[in-house]
Coordinates of C-alpha atoms and ligand atoms in Angstrom, one line a residue:
X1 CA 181.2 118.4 51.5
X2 CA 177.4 119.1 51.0
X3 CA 176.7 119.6 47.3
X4 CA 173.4 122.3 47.2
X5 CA 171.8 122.5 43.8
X6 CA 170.0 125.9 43.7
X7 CA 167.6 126.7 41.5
X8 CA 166.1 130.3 42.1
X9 CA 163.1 130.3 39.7
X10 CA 160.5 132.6 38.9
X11 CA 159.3 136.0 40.9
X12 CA 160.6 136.7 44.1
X13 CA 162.1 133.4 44.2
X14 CA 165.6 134.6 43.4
X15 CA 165.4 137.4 46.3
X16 CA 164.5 135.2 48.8
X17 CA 166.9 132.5 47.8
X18 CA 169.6 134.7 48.2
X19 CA 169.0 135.4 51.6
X20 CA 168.6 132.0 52.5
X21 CA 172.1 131.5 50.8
X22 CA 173.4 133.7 53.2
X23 CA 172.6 132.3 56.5
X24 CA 173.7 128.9 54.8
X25 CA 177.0 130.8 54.6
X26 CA 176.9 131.5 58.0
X27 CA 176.5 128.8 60.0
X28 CA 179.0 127.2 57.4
X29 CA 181.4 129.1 58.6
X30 CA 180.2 129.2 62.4
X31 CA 179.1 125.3 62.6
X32 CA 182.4 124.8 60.8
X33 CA 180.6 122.4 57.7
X34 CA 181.8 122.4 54.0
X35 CA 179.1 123.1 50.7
X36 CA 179.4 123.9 47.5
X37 CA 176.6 125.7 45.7
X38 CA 175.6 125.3 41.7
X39 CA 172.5 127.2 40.7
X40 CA 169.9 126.2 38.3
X41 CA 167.7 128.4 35.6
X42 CA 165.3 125.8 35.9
X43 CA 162.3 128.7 35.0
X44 CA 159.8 130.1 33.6
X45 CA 162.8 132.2 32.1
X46 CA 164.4 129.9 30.3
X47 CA 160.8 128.2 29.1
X48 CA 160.1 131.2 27.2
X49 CA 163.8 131.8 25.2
X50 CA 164.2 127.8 25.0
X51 CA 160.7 126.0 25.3
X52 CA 162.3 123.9 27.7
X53 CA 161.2 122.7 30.9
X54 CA 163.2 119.8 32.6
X55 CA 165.1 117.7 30.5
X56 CA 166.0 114.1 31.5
X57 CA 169.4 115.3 31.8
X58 CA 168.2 117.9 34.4
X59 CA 167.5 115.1 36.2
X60 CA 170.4 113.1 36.2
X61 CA 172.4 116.4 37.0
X62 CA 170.0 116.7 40.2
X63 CA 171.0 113.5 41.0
X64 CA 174.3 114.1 41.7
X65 CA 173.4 116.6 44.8
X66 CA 173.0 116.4 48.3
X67 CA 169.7 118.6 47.9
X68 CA 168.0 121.0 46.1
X69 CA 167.1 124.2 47.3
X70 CA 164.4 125.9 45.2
X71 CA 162.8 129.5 45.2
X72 CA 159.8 129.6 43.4
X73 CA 158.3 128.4 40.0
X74 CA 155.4 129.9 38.1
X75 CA 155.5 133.5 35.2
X76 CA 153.1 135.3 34.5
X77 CA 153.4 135.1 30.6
X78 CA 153.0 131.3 30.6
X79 CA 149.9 130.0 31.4
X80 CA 149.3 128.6 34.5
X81 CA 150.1 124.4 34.8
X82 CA 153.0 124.4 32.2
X83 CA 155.9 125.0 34.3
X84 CA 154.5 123.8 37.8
X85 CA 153.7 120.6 36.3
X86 CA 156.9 120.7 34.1
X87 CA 159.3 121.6 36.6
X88 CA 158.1 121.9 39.9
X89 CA 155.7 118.3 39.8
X90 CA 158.2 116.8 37.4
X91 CA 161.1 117.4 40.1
X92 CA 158.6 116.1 42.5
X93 CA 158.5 113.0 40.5
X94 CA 161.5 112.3 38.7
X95 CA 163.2 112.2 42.2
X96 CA 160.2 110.6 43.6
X97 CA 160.2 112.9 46.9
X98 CA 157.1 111.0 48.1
X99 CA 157.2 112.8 51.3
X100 CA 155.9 117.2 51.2
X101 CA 156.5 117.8 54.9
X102 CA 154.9 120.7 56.1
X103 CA 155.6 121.7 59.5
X104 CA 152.8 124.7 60.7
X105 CA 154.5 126.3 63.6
X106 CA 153.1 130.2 65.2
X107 CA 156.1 131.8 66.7
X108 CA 154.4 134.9 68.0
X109 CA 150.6 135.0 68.7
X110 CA 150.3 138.9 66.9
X111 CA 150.4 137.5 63.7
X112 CA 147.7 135.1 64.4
X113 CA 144.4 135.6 62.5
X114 CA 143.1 133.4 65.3
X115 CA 141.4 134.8 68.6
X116 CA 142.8 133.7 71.4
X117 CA 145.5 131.1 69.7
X118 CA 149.1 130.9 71.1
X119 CA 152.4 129.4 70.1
X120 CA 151.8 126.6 72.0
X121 CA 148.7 126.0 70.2
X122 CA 149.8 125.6 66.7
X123 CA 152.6 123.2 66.4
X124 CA 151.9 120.6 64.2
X125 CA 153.2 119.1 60.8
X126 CA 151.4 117.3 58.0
X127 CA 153.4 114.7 56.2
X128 CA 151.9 115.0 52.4
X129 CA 152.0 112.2 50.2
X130 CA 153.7 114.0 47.0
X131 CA 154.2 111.2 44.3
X132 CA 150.1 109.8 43.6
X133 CA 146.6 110.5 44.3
X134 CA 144.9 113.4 42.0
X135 CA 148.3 114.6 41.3
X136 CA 149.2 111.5 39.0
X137 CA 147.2 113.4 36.3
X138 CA 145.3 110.0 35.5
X139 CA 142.0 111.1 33.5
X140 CA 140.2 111.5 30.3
X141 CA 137.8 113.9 28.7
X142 CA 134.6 112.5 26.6
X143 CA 133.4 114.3 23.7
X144 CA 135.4 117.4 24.8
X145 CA 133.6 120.5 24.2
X146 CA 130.3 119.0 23.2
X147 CA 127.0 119.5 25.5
X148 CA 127.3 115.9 26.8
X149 CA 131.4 116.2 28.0
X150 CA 132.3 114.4 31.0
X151 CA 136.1 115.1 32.5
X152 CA 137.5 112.5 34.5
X153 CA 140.3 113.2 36.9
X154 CA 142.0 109.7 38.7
X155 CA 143.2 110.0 42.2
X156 CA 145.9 106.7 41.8
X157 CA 146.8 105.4 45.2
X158 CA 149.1 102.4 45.1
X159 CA 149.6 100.0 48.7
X160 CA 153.1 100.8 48.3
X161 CA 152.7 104.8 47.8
X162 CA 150.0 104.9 50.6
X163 CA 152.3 102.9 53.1
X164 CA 155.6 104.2 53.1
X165 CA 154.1 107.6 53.2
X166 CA 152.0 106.3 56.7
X167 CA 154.8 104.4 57.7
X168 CA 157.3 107.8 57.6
X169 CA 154.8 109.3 59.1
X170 CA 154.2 107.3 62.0
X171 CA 158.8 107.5 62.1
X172 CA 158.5 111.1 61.8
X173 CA 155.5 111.3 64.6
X174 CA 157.9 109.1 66.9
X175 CA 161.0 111.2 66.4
X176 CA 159.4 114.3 67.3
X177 CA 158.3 113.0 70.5
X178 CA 155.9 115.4 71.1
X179 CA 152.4 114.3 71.8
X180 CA 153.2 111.2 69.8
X181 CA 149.7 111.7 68.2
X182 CA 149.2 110.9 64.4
X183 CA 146.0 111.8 62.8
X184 CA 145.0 110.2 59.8
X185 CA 143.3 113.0 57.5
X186 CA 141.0 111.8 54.8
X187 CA 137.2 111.5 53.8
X188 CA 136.5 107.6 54.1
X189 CA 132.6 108.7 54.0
X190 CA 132.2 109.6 50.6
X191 CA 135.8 108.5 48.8
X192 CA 135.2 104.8 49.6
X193 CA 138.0 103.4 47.4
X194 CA 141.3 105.6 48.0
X195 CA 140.2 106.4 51.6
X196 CA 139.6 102.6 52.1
X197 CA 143.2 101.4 51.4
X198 CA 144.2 104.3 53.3
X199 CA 142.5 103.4 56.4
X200 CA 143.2 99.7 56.4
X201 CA 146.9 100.9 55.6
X202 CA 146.9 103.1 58.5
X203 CA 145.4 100.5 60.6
X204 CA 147.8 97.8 59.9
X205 CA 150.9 99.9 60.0
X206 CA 149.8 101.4 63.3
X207 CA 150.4 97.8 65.0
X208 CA 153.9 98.5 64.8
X209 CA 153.4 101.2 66.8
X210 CA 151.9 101.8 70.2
X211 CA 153.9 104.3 71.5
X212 CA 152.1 106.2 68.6
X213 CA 147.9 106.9 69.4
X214 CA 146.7 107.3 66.2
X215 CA 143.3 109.5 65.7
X216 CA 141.1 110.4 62.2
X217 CA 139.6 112.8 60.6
X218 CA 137.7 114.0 57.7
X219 CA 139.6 116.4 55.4
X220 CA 136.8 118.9 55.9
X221 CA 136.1 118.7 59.6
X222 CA 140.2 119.1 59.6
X223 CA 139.6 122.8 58.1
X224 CA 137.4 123.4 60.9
X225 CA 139.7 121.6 63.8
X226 CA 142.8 124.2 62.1
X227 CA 140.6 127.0 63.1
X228 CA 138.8 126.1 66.4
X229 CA 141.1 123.5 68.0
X230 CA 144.8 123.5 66.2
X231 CA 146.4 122.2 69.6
X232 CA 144.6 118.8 69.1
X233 CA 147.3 118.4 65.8
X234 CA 150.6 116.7 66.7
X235 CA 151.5 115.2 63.1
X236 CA 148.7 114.7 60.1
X237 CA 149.0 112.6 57.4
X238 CA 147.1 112.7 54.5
X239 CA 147.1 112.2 50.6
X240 CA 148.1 115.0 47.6
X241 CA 145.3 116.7 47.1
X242 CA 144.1 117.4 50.8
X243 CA 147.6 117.8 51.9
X244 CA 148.0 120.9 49.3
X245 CA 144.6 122.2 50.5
X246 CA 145.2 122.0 54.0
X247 CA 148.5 123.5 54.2
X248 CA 147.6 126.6 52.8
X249 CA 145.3 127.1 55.8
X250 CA 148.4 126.0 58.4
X251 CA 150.5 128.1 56.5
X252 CA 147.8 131.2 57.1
X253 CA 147.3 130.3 61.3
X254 CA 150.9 130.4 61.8
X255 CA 150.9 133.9 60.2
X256 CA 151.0 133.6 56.3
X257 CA 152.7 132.5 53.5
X258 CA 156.0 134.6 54.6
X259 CA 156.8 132.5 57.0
X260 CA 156.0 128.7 55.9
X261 CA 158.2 126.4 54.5
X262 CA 158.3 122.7 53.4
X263 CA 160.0 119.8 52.3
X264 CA 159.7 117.5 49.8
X265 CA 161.4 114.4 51.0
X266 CA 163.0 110.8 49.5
X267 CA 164.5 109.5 52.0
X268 CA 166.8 107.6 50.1
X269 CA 167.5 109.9 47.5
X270 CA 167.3 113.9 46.9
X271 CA 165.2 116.3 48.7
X272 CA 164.5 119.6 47.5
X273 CA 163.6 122.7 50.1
X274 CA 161.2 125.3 49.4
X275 CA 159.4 128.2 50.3
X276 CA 155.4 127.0 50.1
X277 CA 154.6 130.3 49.2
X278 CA 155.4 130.8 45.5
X279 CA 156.4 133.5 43.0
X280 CA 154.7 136.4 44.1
X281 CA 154.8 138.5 40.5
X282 CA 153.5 141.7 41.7
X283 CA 156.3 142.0 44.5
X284 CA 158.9 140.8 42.7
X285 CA 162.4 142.7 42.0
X286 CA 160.9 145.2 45.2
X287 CA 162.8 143.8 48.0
X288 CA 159.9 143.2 50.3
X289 CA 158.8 140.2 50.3
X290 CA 159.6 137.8 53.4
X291 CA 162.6 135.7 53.3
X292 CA 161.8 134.2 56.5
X293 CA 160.0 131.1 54.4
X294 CA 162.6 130.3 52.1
X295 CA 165.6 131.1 55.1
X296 CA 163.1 128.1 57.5
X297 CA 163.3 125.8 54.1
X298 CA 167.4 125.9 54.4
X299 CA 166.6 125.1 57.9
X300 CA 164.6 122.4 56.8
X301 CA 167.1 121.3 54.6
X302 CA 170.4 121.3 57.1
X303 CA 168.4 119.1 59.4
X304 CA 167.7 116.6 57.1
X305 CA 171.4 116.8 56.2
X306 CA 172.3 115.6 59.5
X307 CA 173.3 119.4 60.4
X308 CA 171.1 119.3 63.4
X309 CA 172.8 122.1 65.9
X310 CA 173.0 124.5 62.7
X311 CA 169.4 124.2 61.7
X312 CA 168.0 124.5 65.4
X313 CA 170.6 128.1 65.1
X314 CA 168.4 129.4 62.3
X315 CA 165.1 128.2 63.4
X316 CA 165.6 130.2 67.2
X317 CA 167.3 132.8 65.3
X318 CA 163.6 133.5 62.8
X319 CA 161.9 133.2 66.1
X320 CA 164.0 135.7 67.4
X321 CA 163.9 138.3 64.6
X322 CA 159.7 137.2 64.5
X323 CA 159.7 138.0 68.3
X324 CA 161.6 141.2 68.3
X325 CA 161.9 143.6 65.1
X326 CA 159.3 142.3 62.8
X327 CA 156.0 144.4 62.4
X328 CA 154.0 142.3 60.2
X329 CA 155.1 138.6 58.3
X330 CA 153.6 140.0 55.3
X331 CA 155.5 141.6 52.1
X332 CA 155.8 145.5 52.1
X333 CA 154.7 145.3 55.8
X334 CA 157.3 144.2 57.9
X335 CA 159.3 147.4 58.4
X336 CA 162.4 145.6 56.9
X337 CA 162.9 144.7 52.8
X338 CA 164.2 141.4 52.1
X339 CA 167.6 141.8 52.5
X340 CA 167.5 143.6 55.7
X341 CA 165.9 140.9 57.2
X342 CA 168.2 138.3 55.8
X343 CA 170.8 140.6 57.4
X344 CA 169.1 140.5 60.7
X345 CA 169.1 136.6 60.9
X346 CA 172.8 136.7 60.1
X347 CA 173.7 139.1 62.6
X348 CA 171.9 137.3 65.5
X349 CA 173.3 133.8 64.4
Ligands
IPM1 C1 152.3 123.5 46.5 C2 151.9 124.2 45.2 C3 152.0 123.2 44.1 C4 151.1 122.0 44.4 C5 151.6 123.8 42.7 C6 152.4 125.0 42.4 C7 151.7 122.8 41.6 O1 150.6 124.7 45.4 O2 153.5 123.2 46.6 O3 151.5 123.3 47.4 O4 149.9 122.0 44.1 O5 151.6 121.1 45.0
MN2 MN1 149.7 124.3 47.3

């Protein structure tokens, strides 16, 4: 019996949740698998009635669950970095999901911005590290507000945090067995300290595998690999900060924030699925925007549960509906509202 804590969130988060609930439903009942759902208001929401964000024992509640499945957090009446570092980062970090897997996937080339680019081209993951780097929030400001101020913002990179993230990526690179190609993304040319113990990390670990051929590359020439040369990408691992840059640009080349989902992983404890996309204020309570995200996040999440057949079910089932009704991935233009779409991935599973 899977135990699924849901926490809807902000905007559109609760719409598309909803339709991810119901395909879980489905291959529940088809797959022939047992859950129980609890849902969370975990919100901007509840922030603004209660002032809280999450409490300690939030946490240990979390930890009770099998995973977390999570809409979207951010309102727009509370300024921007309250509640995503309060509750989204804080999740990220109480449960230390060290892992934000990104997988950047085109199903049909039409809703490719890039010429010429085909499913087979784009079909790569990045494997984010989600617990250090510029995200620790390490820093200091001097004489704030004066002429002379200087910020300071630490990226913190520990051996330990840099390795088992390179080591699960090189796991994760060997499990997919695709071109069994792991590219190192980072910018040892000018960030000669964090890139450093990342590269002699990356080096050493790589020993243990040679089935694996192991490539790098400079965070910004990787922008400009995403948009000329995608099919050289087989799995990418990099740190926080270029990892949050350079998914948004995989999530655009395999057709938008409608359709891309990720993880955010501890492999030894509770992981937590989500729509990349976020809470969308000015389409929310509308019924257009695109489940499709948050329904490939539950995908995400019954594979890493082990539920292998019924996540490969949903997966070729969004391919399908991509392939065959949708006009556009993009909300208010897909010729379908949320739900209908939701209802379409049912019917085909
Ligand atoms: C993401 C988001 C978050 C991040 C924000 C909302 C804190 O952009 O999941 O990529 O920067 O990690
Ligand atoms: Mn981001």
């Amino acid at each position: 019996m899977y135990k699924i804590a849901v926490i809807p969130g902000d905007g559109t988060g609760p719409e598309v949740v909803n339709e991810g609930l119901k395909v879980l439903k489905t291959v529940s009942e088809k797959y022939k698998f047992e859950y129980e759902t609890k849902i969370f208001n975990f919100d901007g929401e509840r922030y603004l009635k209660t002032g809280k964000l999450l409490e300690n024992e939030d946490i240990e509640e979390l930890k009770k669950y099998s995973a977390i499945y999570l809409g979207a957090i951010g309102h727009p009446d509370v300024k921007p970095g309250i509640l995503e570092t309060g509750i989204l980062l804080k999740l990220r970090f109480s449960l230390d999901q060290y892992i934000n897997l990104r997988p950047v996937k085109l199903y049909n080339e039409k809703f490719c911005p890039l010429k010429d680019k085909k499913p087979q081209d784009i079909d790569f993951v990045v494997v984010r590290e989600n617990s250090e780097g510029l995200y620790k929030g390490l820093g200091e400001f001097k004489n704030k507000g004066a002429k002379d101020e200087v910020a300071i913002q630490t990226s913190y990179n520990t051996r330990k945090g840099v390795e088992r993230c390179i080591r699960y990526a090189f796991e994760y690179c060997r499990k997919r067995n695709k071109a069994k190609k792991l590219t190192l993304c980072g910018k040892t040319n000018v960030l000669t300290y964090a890139w450093d113990l990342w590269q002699r990390t990356f080096n050493e670990v790589a020993k243990e595998y040679p089935d694996i051929t192991t490539d790098y590359a400079h965070v910004d020439a990787t922008t400009m690999w995403f948009v000329k040369n995608p099919e050289w990408f087989d799995v990418i691992v990099t740190d926080n900060m270029f990892g949050d840059i350079i998914t948004d640009l995989g999530a655009m080349i395999q057709g938008g924030m409608g359709i891309a989902a990720g993880g955010n992983i501890n492999p030894q404890g509770v992981s937590m699925f989500e729509p990349i996309g976020g809470s969308a204020p000015k389409y929310t309570g509308k019924n257009v925007i695109n489940p499709l995200a948050a329904i490939c996040a539950m995908g995400m999440m019954l594979e890493l549960l082990g539920e292998e057949k019924p996540a490969k079910a949903v997966e070729d089932s969004v391919i399908k509906i991509v392939n065959t009704k949708l006009k556009s991935l993009s909300a208010g233009k897909m010729g379908y509202s949320t739900s209908e779409i939701g209802d379409l991935v049912v019917k085909n599973l």
